[in-house]
Coordinates of C-alpha atoms in Angstrom, one line a residue:
M1 CA 0.0 0.0 0.0
E2 CA 1.4 3.4 -1.0
Q3 CA 0.4 5.1 2.3
M4 CA 2.8 2.8 4.2
F5 CA 5.9 4.2 2.5
W6 CA 8.2 7.0 3.5
Y7 CA 7.4 10.0 1.4
A8 CA 9.4 13.1 0.6
V9 CA 7.3 16.0 1.8
A10 CA 9.7 18.9 1.5
R11 CA 13.2 19.9 0.4
T12 CA 15.6 20.3 3.3
D13 CA 16.0 24.0 2.5
D14 CA 12.2 24.5 2.9
I15 CA 12.5 23.9 6.6
A16 CA 14.0 27.3 7.6
P17 CA 15.2 28.1 11.1
R18 CA 12.5 29.3 13.5
H19 CA 9.8 28.6 10.8
V20 CA 6.9 26.2 10.6
F21 CA 6.4 24.5 7.2
Q22 CA 2.9 23.3 6.3
A23 CA 2.5 20.1 4.3
Q24 CA -0.1 17.4 3.6
L25 CA 0.2 13.7 3.2
N26 CA -2.6 11.2 2.5
G27 CA -5.2 13.7 3.8
V28 CA -3.3 14.6 7.0
E29 CA -2.2 18.2 7.4
L30 CA 1.4 18.4 8.8
A31 CA 3.3 21.1 10.6
I32 CA 7.0 20.5 10.0
W33 CA 9.6 22.5 11.9
R34 CA 13.3 22.4 12.8
A35 CA 14.5 22.9 16.4
D36 CA 17.7 24.9 17.0
D37 CA 19.6 21.6 17.7
G38 CA 18.8 20.5 14.1
R39 CA 16.1 18.0 14.9
V40 CA 13.1 18.1 12.5
N41 CA 9.6 17.4 13.8
A42 CA 6.5 16.4 11.8
W43 CA 3.3 16.8 13.7
E44 CA -0.4 16.8 12.9
N45 CA -1.1 20.5 12.3
R46 CA -3.6 20.8 15.2
C47 CA -2.9 21.9 18.7
P48 CA -4.5 19.4 21.1
H49 CA -6.0 22.3 23.1
R50 CA -8.4 24.0 20.6
S51 CA -7.2 22.5 17.3
V52 CA -5.7 25.8 16.1
R53 CA -3.1 25.1 13.4
F54 CA 0.5 24.8 14.6
S55 CA 1.6 26.5 11.4
L56 CA 0.1 29.7 12.7
G57 CA 2.2 29.4 15.8
V58 CA 5.8 30.3 16.8
N59 CA 8.9 28.1 16.5
T60 CA 10.9 29.1 19.6
G61 CA 13.9 26.9 18.7
K62 CA 13.0 24.4 21.4
T63 CA 9.2 24.3 21.4
L64 CA 6.3 25.0 19.1
H65 CA 4.2 27.8 20.7
C66 CA 0.5 27.7 19.8
Q67 CA -0.9 31.2 19.1
Y68 CA -4.3 30.6 20.6
H69 CA -3.8 30.2 24.4
G70 CA 0.0 30.0 24.3
W71 CA 0.5 26.3 25.1
Q72 CA 4.0 25.1 24.2
Y73 CA 5.1 21.6 23.0
R74 CA 8.7 20.5 23.0
S75 CA 10.7 19.2 20.1
G76 CA 11.0 15.4 19.9
D77 CA 8.1 13.7 21.6
G78 CA 5.7 16.7 21.3
R79 CA 4.9 16.7 25.0
C80 CA 3.2 19.9 26.3
V81 CA 5.6 21.7 28.7
L82 CA 3.8 24.9 29.4
I83 CA 0.2 26.0 29.9
P84 CA 0.3 29.8 30.6
A85 CA -2.9 29.7 32.7
S86 CA -1.1 27.3 35.0
P87 CA 2.6 28.2 34.7
D88 CA 3.7 26.5 37.9
A89 CA 2.0 23.2 37.2
D90 CA 3.5 20.4 35.1
P91 CA 1.1 19.5 32.2
P92 CA 0.0 15.8 32.2
A93 CA 2.5 13.5 30.5
T94 CA -0.2 12.4 28.0
L95 CA -0.8 15.9 26.7
C96 CA 1.1 15.8 23.5
A97 CA 1.1 16.9 19.9
H98 CA 0.4 14.0 17.5
A99 CA 3.9 13.3 16.2
F100 CA 4.9 11.3 13.1
A101 CA 8.1 9.5 12.1
V102 CA 10.4 11.9 10.2
T103 CA 13.9 11.8 8.8
E104 CA 16.2 13.9 6.6
A105 CA 18.2 12.3 3.7
H106 CA 19.3 13.2 0.2
Q107 CA 18.3 16.9 0.6
Y108 CA 14.7 16.0 1.4
V109 CA 12.5 15.6 4.5
W110 CA 10.7 12.3 4.6
V111 CA 7.6 11.3 6.6
N112 CA 5.9 8.0 7.4
L113 CA 2.4 8.3 8.9
H114 CA 2.6 4.7 10.2
A115 CA 6.1 4.0 11.3
R116 CA 7.4 4.2 14.9
T117 CA 8.4 7.7 16.0
D118 CA 11.3 6.5 18.1
T119 CA 13.3 4.9 15.3
Q120 CA 16.9 6.0 15.5
A121 CA 18.4 4.3 12.5
L122 CA 18.0 5.8 9.0
P123 CA 14.9 4.0 7.6
S124 CA 14.9 2.1 4.3
L125 CA 13.6 4.8 1.9
P126 CA 11.7 3.7 -1.2
F127 CA 14.0 5.4 -3.6
T128 CA 17.0 7.8 -3.7
P129 CA 16.7 11.2 -5.3
L130 CA 19.3 12.2 -7.8
D131 CA 22.0 14.8 -7.1
V132 CA 20.2 18.1 -7.8
P133 CA 16.8 18.8 -6.3
L134 CA 14.6 20.8 -8.7
R135 CA 11.4 22.7 -8.1
S136 CA 8.6 20.9 -6.3
I137 CA 5.2 21.6 -7.8
A138 CA 1.6 20.8 -6.8
I139 CA -0.8 19.3 -9.3
D140 CA -4.6 19.1 -8.6
A141 CA -4.9 15.4 -9.7
G142 CA -4.6 12.0 -8.0
I143 CA -1.2 10.3 -7.8
D144 CA -2.1 7.7 -10.5
V145 CA -3.1 10.4 -13.0
V146 CA 0.1 12.3 -12.3
R147 CA 2.3 9.3 -12.5
A148 CA 0.8 8.3 -15.9
A149 CA 1.3 11.9 -17.2
L150 CA 5.0 12.0 -16.2
R151 CA 5.8 9.1 -18.5
F152 CA 5.3 11.6 -21.4
Y153 CA 7.6 14.3 -19.8
A154 CA 10.3 13.6 -22.4
D155 CA 7.9 14.6 -25.2
L156 CA 8.3 18.2 -23.9
D157 CA 12.0 18.2 -24.8
A158 CA 12.5 19.4 -28.4
D159 CA 15.9 17.7 -28.4
A160 CA 14.6 14.3 -27.4
I161 CA 15.0 11.4 -29.9
P162 CA 11.5 10.1 -30.5
G163 CA 10.9 6.7 -29.0
S164 CA 14.0 6.9 -26.7
A165 CA 12.1 7.5 -23.5
R166 CA 12.5 4.9 -20.8
A167 CA 10.3 4.9 -17.6
T168 CA 11.0 2.9 -14.5
A169 CA 8.5 2.6 -11.6
L170 CA 10.1 3.0 -8.2
D171 CA 8.7 2.2 -4.7
G172 CA 6.6 4.8 -2.9
G173 CA 5.0 6.2 -6.0
A174 CA 8.3 7.4 -7.5
L175 CA 9.2 7.3 -11.2
E176 CA 12.5 7.5 -13.1
L177 CA 12.5 8.8 -16.6
G178 CA 15.4 8.7 -19.1
W179 CA 15.7 9.6 -22.7
D180 CA 18.4 10.3 -25.4
T181 CA 18.9 13.7 -27.0
N182 CA 20.0 14.6 -30.5
A183 CA 23.3 15.8 -29.0
G184 CA 24.0 12.3 -27.9
E185 CA 23.7 13.0 -24.2
P186 CA 21.3 10.9 -22.2
R187 CA 19.0 12.8 -19.7
R188 CA 17.6 11.4 -16.5
I189 CA 15.1 12.8 -14.0
R190 CA 13.7 11.1 -11.0
F191 CA 10.2 12.1 -9.7
G192 CA 9.1 11.5 -6.1
L193 CA 5.3 11.8 -5.7
Q194 CA 3.7 13.0 -2.5
P195 CA -0.1 12.2 -2.3
A196 CA -1.4 15.2 -0.5
H197 CA -4.9 13.8 -0.8
D198 CA -7.0 12.0 -3.3
D199 CA -7.0 14.8 -5.9
K200 CA -3.7 16.6 -5.2
T201 CA -0.2 15.4 -5.7
I202 CA 3.1 17.1 -5.0
V203 CA 5.9 16.3 -7.5
H204 CA 9.4 16.4 -6.2
A205 CA 11.9 16.3 -9.1
S206 CA 15.6 15.7 -9.1
A207 CA 18.2 15.4 -11.9
D208 CA 21.8 14.2 -12.4
Q209 CA 24.5 16.8 -11.7
S210 CA 26.1 16.1 -15.1
Q211 CA 23.0 17.2 -17.0
L212 CA 22.9 20.7 -15.5
A213 CA 24.9 23.4 -17.1
G214 CA 23.8 26.0 -14.5
E215 CA 20.6 27.8 -13.7
S216 CA 19.4 27.6 -17.3
A217 CA 19.0 23.8 -17.1
A218 CA 17.1 24.0 -13.8
R219 CA 14.9 26.8 -15.3
W220 CA 14.2 24.5 -18.3
H221 CA 13.0 21.7 -16.0
N222 CA 10.8 24.1 -14.0
Q223 CA 9.1 25.3 -17.2
R224 CA 8.4 21.8 -18.3
L225 CA 6.9 20.9 -14.9
T226 CA 4.6 24.0 -15.2
V227 CA 3.5 23.0 -18.7
L228 CA 2.9 19.4 -17.5
R229 CA 0.7 20.6 -14.6
R230 CA -1.4 22.7 -16.9
R231 CA -2.0 19.8 -19.3
V232 CA -2.9 17.4 -16.5
E233 CA -5.3 19.7 -14.8
E234 CA -7.0 20.8 -18.1
S235 CA -7.4 17.2 -19.1
L236 CA -9.6 16.4 -16.1
P237 CA -13.4 16.3 -16.4
P238 CA -15.0 19.7 -15.5
V239 CA -16.8 18.3 -12.5
Q240 CA -13.5 16.9 -11.1
R241 CA -11.7 20.1 -11.7
A242 CA -14.4 22.1 -9.9
S243 CA -14.6 19.7 -6.9
G244 CA -10.8 19.8 -6.6
A245 CA -10.7 23.5 -6.6
A246 CA -13.4 23.8 -4.0
R247 CA -12.3 21.0 -1.7
A248 CA -11.5 22.0 1.9
T249 CA -8.6 20.3 3.8
R250 CA -9.6 16.9 5.0
Y251 CA -8.3 15.0 7.9
T252 CA -7.9 11.2 8.1
P253 CA -8.5 9.5 11.5
L254 CA -5.2 7.9 12.5
Q255 CA -4.4 5.2 15.0
P256 CA -1.6 6.0 17.4
V257 CA 1.9 4.5 16.6
A258 CA 3.6 2.7 19.4
G259 CA 6.9 4.1 20.6
T260 CA 6.4 7.0 23.0
A261 CA 4.2 7.8 26.0
C262 CA 2.5 10.5 24.0
S263 CA 1.6 8.3 21.0
Q264 CA 0.4 5.5 23.3
A265 CA -1.9 7.9 25.2
R266 CA -4.6 8.4 22.7
S267 CA -5.7 8.6 19.1
A268 CA -6.4 12.2 18.2
L269 CA -9.6 11.6 16.2
I270 CA -12.7 9.3 16.4
S271 CA -14.9 8.3 13.6
T272 CA -18.5 8.5 14.9
T273 CA -21.9 7.9 13.3
V274 CA -25.0 10.1 13.8
T275 CA -27.7 7.8 15.4
V276 CA -30.2 10.4 16.6
R277 CA -30.9 13.9 15.3
T278 CA -33.5 15.9 17.3
Q279 CA -34.7 19.5 17.1
V280 CA -34.5 20.5 20.8
A281 CA -35.3 24.2 20.5
K282 CA -35.7 26.9 17.9
D283 CA -32.5 26.8 15.7
I284 CA -30.9 24.1 17.9
V285 CA -30.5 20.5 17.0
S286 CA -29.1 17.7 19.2
L287 CA -26.9 15.0 17.7
H288 CA -26.1 11.6 19.2
L289 CA -22.7 10.4 17.8
A290 CA -22.1 6.7 18.4
I291 CA -18.6 5.8 19.5
P292 CA -17.0 2.7 17.9
A293 CA -17.3 -0.4 20.1
D294 CA -13.5 -0.8 20.3
R295 CA -13.0 2.7 21.6
A296 CA -13.0 3.6 25.3
V297 CA -13.7 7.4 25.6
E298 CA -13.5 9.1 29.0
F299 CA -14.9 12.5 29.8
T300 CA -16.5 14.5 32.6
A301 CA -19.2 17.3 32.7
G302 CA -18.0 20.5 31.0
A303 CA -16.0 18.7 28.4
H304 CA -16.1 19.5 24.7
I305 CA -15.1 17.9 21.4
D306 CA -13.9 19.3 18.1
V307 CA -16.3 18.4 15.3
H308 CA -15.1 18.3 11.7
T309 CA -18.2 19.8 10.0
P310 CA -19.4 19.1 6.5
S311 CA -18.1 22.5 5.5
G312 CA -14.6 21.5 6.3
A313 CA -14.4 23.8 9.3
V314 CA -13.6 22.5 12.7
R315 CA -15.9 23.7 15.5
Q316 CA -16.0 23.0 19.2
Y317 CA -19.2 21.8 20.9
S318 CA -19.8 21.0 24.6
L319 CA -21.1 17.5 25.6
V320 CA -24.6 17.2 27.1
N321 CA -24.0 13.6 28.3
A322 CA -25.4 12.5 31.7
P323 CA -23.0 10.3 33.8
G324 CA -24.4 7.1 32.5
E325 CA -24.3 7.9 28.8
R326 CA -20.9 6.7 27.6
Q327 CA -21.5 4.8 24.3
Q328 CA -22.2 8.0 22.5
L329 CA -21.3 11.7 22.4
I330 CA -24.3 14.1 22.6
I331 CA -24.0 17.7 21.5
G332 CA -26.3 20.6 20.8
V333 CA -25.6 22.9 17.8
K334 CA -27.2 26.3 17.3
N335 CA -27.5 27.5 13.7
E336 CA -25.7 30.8 14.3
P337 CA -27.0 33.8 12.2
Q338 CA -23.4 34.8 11.5
S339 CA -22.2 31.3 10.8
R340 CA -19.1 31.1 8.6
G341 CA -20.3 27.6 7.4
G342 CA -19.7 25.3 10.4
S343 CA -23.0 25.3 12.3
R344 CA -25.0 25.9 9.1
S345 CA -23.5 22.9 7.4
I346 CA -24.3 20.7 10.4
H347 CA -28.0 21.9 10.3
E348 CA -28.3 21.5 6.5
Q349 CA -26.1 18.4 5.8
L350 CA -25.8 16.1 8.7
H351 CA -28.4 13.4 9.0
V352 CA -28.9 10.0 10.8
G353 CA -26.4 7.5 9.4
D354 CA -23.8 10.1 8.4
R355 CA -20.2 9.7 9.5
V356 CA -18.6 12.5 11.6
T357 CA -15.0 12.8 12.6
V358 CA -14.5 14.3 16.1
S359 CA -11.7 14.7 18.6
V360 CA -11.4 12.9 21.9
P361 CA -13.1 15.0 24.6
R362 CA -11.1 17.7 26.5
N363 CA -12.2 19.6 29.5
H364 CA -11.1 23.1 30.5
F365 CA -14.4 24.0 32.2
A366 CA -14.6 21.1 34.8
L367 CA -16.4 21.1 38.1
S368 CA -14.2 22.0 41.0
G369 CA -14.0 20.2 44.3
A370 CA -16.7 22.4 45.9
R371 CA -19.5 20.5 47.5
G372 CA -22.3 22.5 45.7
A373 CA -22.7 24.5 42.5
L374 CA -24.7 27.5 41.3
L375 CA -25.1 27.2 37.6
I376 CA -26.1 30.0 35.2
A377 CA -26.7 29.4 31.5
G378 CA -27.8 31.6 28.6
G379 CA -29.0 30.3 25.2
I380 CA -26.8 27.5 23.7
G381 CA -24.6 27.9 26.8
I382 CA -26.9 25.3 28.5
T383 CA -25.0 22.4 26.9
P384 CA -22.1 22.2 29.4
I385 CA -24.3 23.5 32.2
V386 CA -26.9 20.8 31.9
A387 CA -24.2 18.2 31.9
M388 CA -22.8 19.6 35.1
A389 CA -26.3 19.6 36.7
Q390 CA -26.8 16.0 35.7
Q391 CA -23.5 15.0 37.2
M392 CA -24.2 16.9 40.4
S393 CA -27.6 15.3 40.7
A394 CA -26.2 11.8 40.2
Q395 CA -23.7 12.5 43.0
A396 CA -26.4 13.9 45.3
R397 CA -24.5 17.2 45.6
P398 CA -26.5 20.5 46.0
C399 CA -27.0 22.3 42.7
E400 CA -29.2 25.1 41.5
L401 CA -29.6 25.8 37.7
H402 CA -30.8 29.1 36.3
Y403 CA -31.5 29.2 32.5
F404 CA -31.9 32.5 30.6
A405 CA -33.6 32.2 27.2
R406 CA -35.4 34.5 24.7
S407 CA -38.7 32.5 24.9
A408 CA -40.1 29.0 25.8
A409 CA -39.4 28.0 22.2
H410 CA -35.7 28.7 22.7
V411 CA -35.3 26.5 25.8
A412 CA -33.1 23.5 24.7
F413 CA -33.0 20.0 26.2
R414 CA -36.3 20.5 28.0
D415 CA -36.6 16.8 28.8
R416 CA -33.2 16.8 30.6
L417 CA -34.1 20.0 32.5
D418 CA -37.4 18.5 33.6
A419 CA -35.6 15.5 35.1
L420 CA -33.5 17.7 37.3
P421 CA -34.5 18.7 40.9
D422 CA -33.9 22.5 40.9
V423 CA -34.1 24.3 37.6
R424 CA -35.4 27.9 37.1
L425 CA -36.2 29.4 33.8
H426 CA -35.9 33.2 33.1
L427 CA -37.6 33.9 29.7
G428 CA -37.8 37.0 27.6
L429 CA -36.0 39.4 30.0
D430 CA -34.4 42.7 28.8
A431 CA -30.9 43.6 29.9
S432 CA -31.8 45.6 33.0
L433 CA -34.1 43.0 34.3
T434 CA -31.6 40.3 33.6
Q435 CA -29.0 42.2 35.6
R436 CA -31.4 42.5 38.6
I437 CA -32.2 38.7 38.5
V438 CA -28.5 37.8 38.2
E439 CA -27.7 40.0 41.2
Q440 CA -30.3 38.1 43.2
I441 CA -29.0 34.7 42.0
V442 CA -25.4 35.4 42.8
G443 CA -26.4 36.8 46.2
T444 CA -27.6 33.3 47.1
L445 CA -24.2 31.7 46.5
T446 CA -23.3 29.8 49.7
T447 CA -19.8 29.2 51.1
G448 CA -19.8 25.6 50.1
S449 CA -20.6 26.2 46.4
D450 CA -18.8 27.5 43.3
L451 CA -20.4 29.6 40.5
Y452 CA -20.4 28.5 36.8
V453 CA -21.7 30.5 33.9
C454 CA -21.8 29.8 30.1
G455 CA -23.6 31.8 27.5
P456 CA -23.4 35.1 25.6
Q457 CA -20.6 37.4 26.6
P458 CA -22.9 40.1 28.1
L459 CA -24.3 37.4 30.5
I460 CA -20.8 36.3 31.5
D461 CA -19.8 39.9 32.1
C462 CA -22.9 40.5 34.2
V463 CA -22.3 37.5 36.3
R464 CA -18.7 38.4 36.9
A465 CA -19.6 42.0 37.8
C466 CA -22.2 40.9 40.3
A467 CA -19.8 38.3 41.9
D468 CA -17.1 41.0 42.1
A469 CA -19.5 43.5 43.7
L470 CA -20.4 40.9 46.3
Q471 CA -16.7 40.2 46.9
V472 CA -16.9 36.6 45.8
D473 CA -13.4 35.1 45.5
P474 CA -12.6 35.0 41.8
S475 CA -11.3 31.4 42.1
R476 CA -14.9 30.4 42.8
V477 CA -16.3 31.9 39.5
H478 CA -15.8 29.8 36.4
A479 CA -16.4 30.7 32.8
E480 CA -14.6 30.0 29.6
V481 CA -14.3 32.8 27.0
F482 CA -13.2 32.2 23.4
S483 CA -13.3 35.6 21.8
N484 CA -13.3 39.3 22.6
A485 CA -15.8 41.2 20.4
A486 CA -15.2 44.4 22.3
V487 CA -11.8 45.3 20.8
D488 CA -12.1 48.5 18.7
S489 CA -9.0 50.2 17.3
S490 CA -10.9 53.1 15.8
R491 CA -10.6 55.1 19.1
D492 CA -6.9 54.5 19.5
H493 CA -4.5 57.4 20.3
A494 CA -0.8 57.4 20.8
F495 CA 0.8 57.3 24.2
R496 CA 4.2 56.8 25.9
V497 CA 5.5 54.1 28.2
R498 CA 8.5 54.1 30.5
L499 CA 10.2 50.9 31.5
R500 CA 10.9 51.1 35.3
N501 CA 14.1 49.0 35.3
S502 CA 15.9 50.9 32.5
G503 CA 14.1 54.2 32.5
S504 CA 13.9 54.1 28.7
E505 CA 10.7 55.5 27.0
L506 CA 8.8 54.2 24.0
T507 CA 6.0 55.7 22.0
V508 CA 3.0 53.5 21.1
P509 CA 1.3 54.8 17.9
A510 CA -2.4 54.6 17.2
G511 CA -3.3 51.3 15.6
V512 CA -0.2 49.5 17.0
S513 CA -0.4 47.3 20.1
L514 CA 1.7 47.9 23.2
A515 CA 2.9 44.3 23.0
A516 CA 4.1 44.8 19.4
V517 CA 6.1 48.0 20.4
L518 CA 7.7 46.3 23.4
N519 CA 8.7 43.2 21.3
A520 CA 10.1 45.4 18.5
A521 CA 12.2 47.2 21.0
G522 CA 13.7 44.0 22.3
H523 CA 11.6 43.7 25.5
T524 CA 10.0 40.2 25.0
V525 CA 6.4 39.9 25.9
D526 CA 4.8 36.5 25.3
T527 CA 1.5 36.7 23.5
S528 CA -0.9 34.1 22.4
C529 CA -4.6 35.0 21.6
E530 CA -3.9 38.7 20.9
Q531 CA -7.5 39.4 21.9
G532 CA -7.1 39.9 25.7
V533 CA -8.7 36.5 26.3
C534 CA -6.0 34.1 27.5
G535 CA -3.9 36.1 30.0
T536 CA -0.5 35.1 28.6
C537 CA 0.9 38.6 28.1
R538 CA -0.1 40.1 31.5
I539 CA 2.4 42.8 32.7
G540 CA 2.6 45.0 35.8
V541 CA 1.8 48.7 35.8
V542 CA 3.7 51.0 38.3
D543 CA 2.1 54.4 37.4
G544 CA -0.5 55.8 35.0
T545 CA -4.0 54.7 34.1
P546 CA -4.5 51.7 31.7
E547 CA -7.4 51.6 29.3
H548 CA -8.5 48.0 29.7
R549 CA -9.9 46.2 26.7
D550 CA -9.4 42.6 27.8
V551 CA -11.9 40.0 29.0
Y552 CA -9.4 38.2 31.2
L553 CA -8.8 40.4 34.2
T554 CA -11.4 40.6 36.9
L555 CA -13.1 43.9 37.5
A556 CA -11.1 44.4 40.7
E557 CA -7.8 43.7 38.9
Q558 CA -8.8 46.2 36.2
A559 CA -9.9 48.8 38.8
S560 CA -6.6 48.5 40.6
G561 CA -4.7 49.8 37.6
R562 CA -1.6 47.7 38.6
C563 CA -1.7 45.2 35.7
M564 CA -2.8 45.1 32.0
M565 CA -2.9 43.0 28.9
P566 CA -0.6 44.7 26.3
C567 CA -2.0 42.8 23.4
V568 CA -5.2 44.8 23.3
S569 CA -5.2 47.3 26.2
R570 CA -3.8 50.9 26.0
S571 CA -3.5 54.0 28.2
R572 CA -5.9 56.6 29.3
S573 CA -3.0 58.7 30.6
E574 CA -0.3 60.2 28.4
L575 CA 2.4 58.1 30.1
L576 CA 2.4 54.6 31.6
V577 CA 5.2 53.3 33.8
L578 CA 5.5 49.6 33.3
D579 CA 7.1 47.0 35.7
L580 CA 9.6 45.9 33.1

């Protein structure tokens, strides 16, 4: 089988220092990067935390730094070594990037999706490229179509002797082509074929050193490859050309390869089947996704999964499962009015019997060790909250759930709510009345309970403000925020900052973040989300008045003026003195 071979996926000089190279092999998107010690890594191009592409991150020379929440994964086994939200805690040993076997040889980087990742010896490669690597080129056609077309590559050489072409098939989809010229000099090119996916092939070409008289010969080969690509793509049926151009990146579920603690810990993806689809509220459907019988999937209330939607987008959805529901994953999906295709494609295209690829569950919104819980949900935010309420009820722990919705028609999972002992609905309230009700709810929080909220950002802000006004310890208030819609650069103005340790001053122009100015001046500030969400870039303020635009700091922290998030926040005063 072709997919079991080692494939050339890049030229060695494509993997630049402190860079992340994006590639694709048999439907799997890869992030390939070189550490400062020379080691090359090939990982699935998805951070295990929120599935953000690693290729959007930062190669620090020792780790790959995801740009979403700043999680860092070390070169080699891909183990997570830093979670900025918990900098003093060691991440679990099983929290790792999905690494693949990779090696460098003959001026190319090679990857095998199924080999052991701890192999030290140089593997047996399917073929050896010739001395001089030529341009690599992508062709929107399957590997068999491209291989057949390359057999006629010699016909593009005006100096070729007709009928002299000789083609030799090599392992791993490779092809060697030789022919004689009128000048009496044989020519030879070797093509390594990288199947990106079913309808896209990367051609890596190499030639004998003796055939190249300088840059002109290499340019000649590059021109021939371009002509060949155009002929192949124009020869495809119109329907296939259109589908190839429109196809989104696809991901192939992979089984873990034995060899490291990380690879043995889990398989990154699960292929599920839709067994039940139910309209549970206006614009909200519930999907039951059956787990294969040979998979054991563990999760707790508050967990979510990444769903590979029919549109090709990957979206996160919280699990609704009660404690006893372990043979399927149950999610609720709202058809968002501003959908970029993810939720809309689920509503329009997913039906009973369809296959759906999802990630293993992850939980960053778990119940704490408090005896009781006060739960507040708004709209589709009921999904993790009802799972929490079901778990609390099963454990006979005190729990009170308040659900805010636009109307009775918008109340989701009514059957589950009706089975719970203490649920209170708040329907059709305006902003001022919602605030008064939230103040009353938060005021009932007992010393033995924690507060959890999930829903629209205004509701989360309201709950946090009420908790802060009542001097509730921030560690007892739990919410997960994924975006910051309040950032508005139209009201920016320039300001100055002074660094306390050196006394140097910098000017922050309008439209440029403080973090960017500090980094440009050589004062490193780690950033991640760049939306004021994750807390990675937090810095101290000695004097001056920050203009807070983040959604990470508590209201008390913002009011103190002693810290700020430089990725989005600015200054109300002309000068800020920073604790740097």
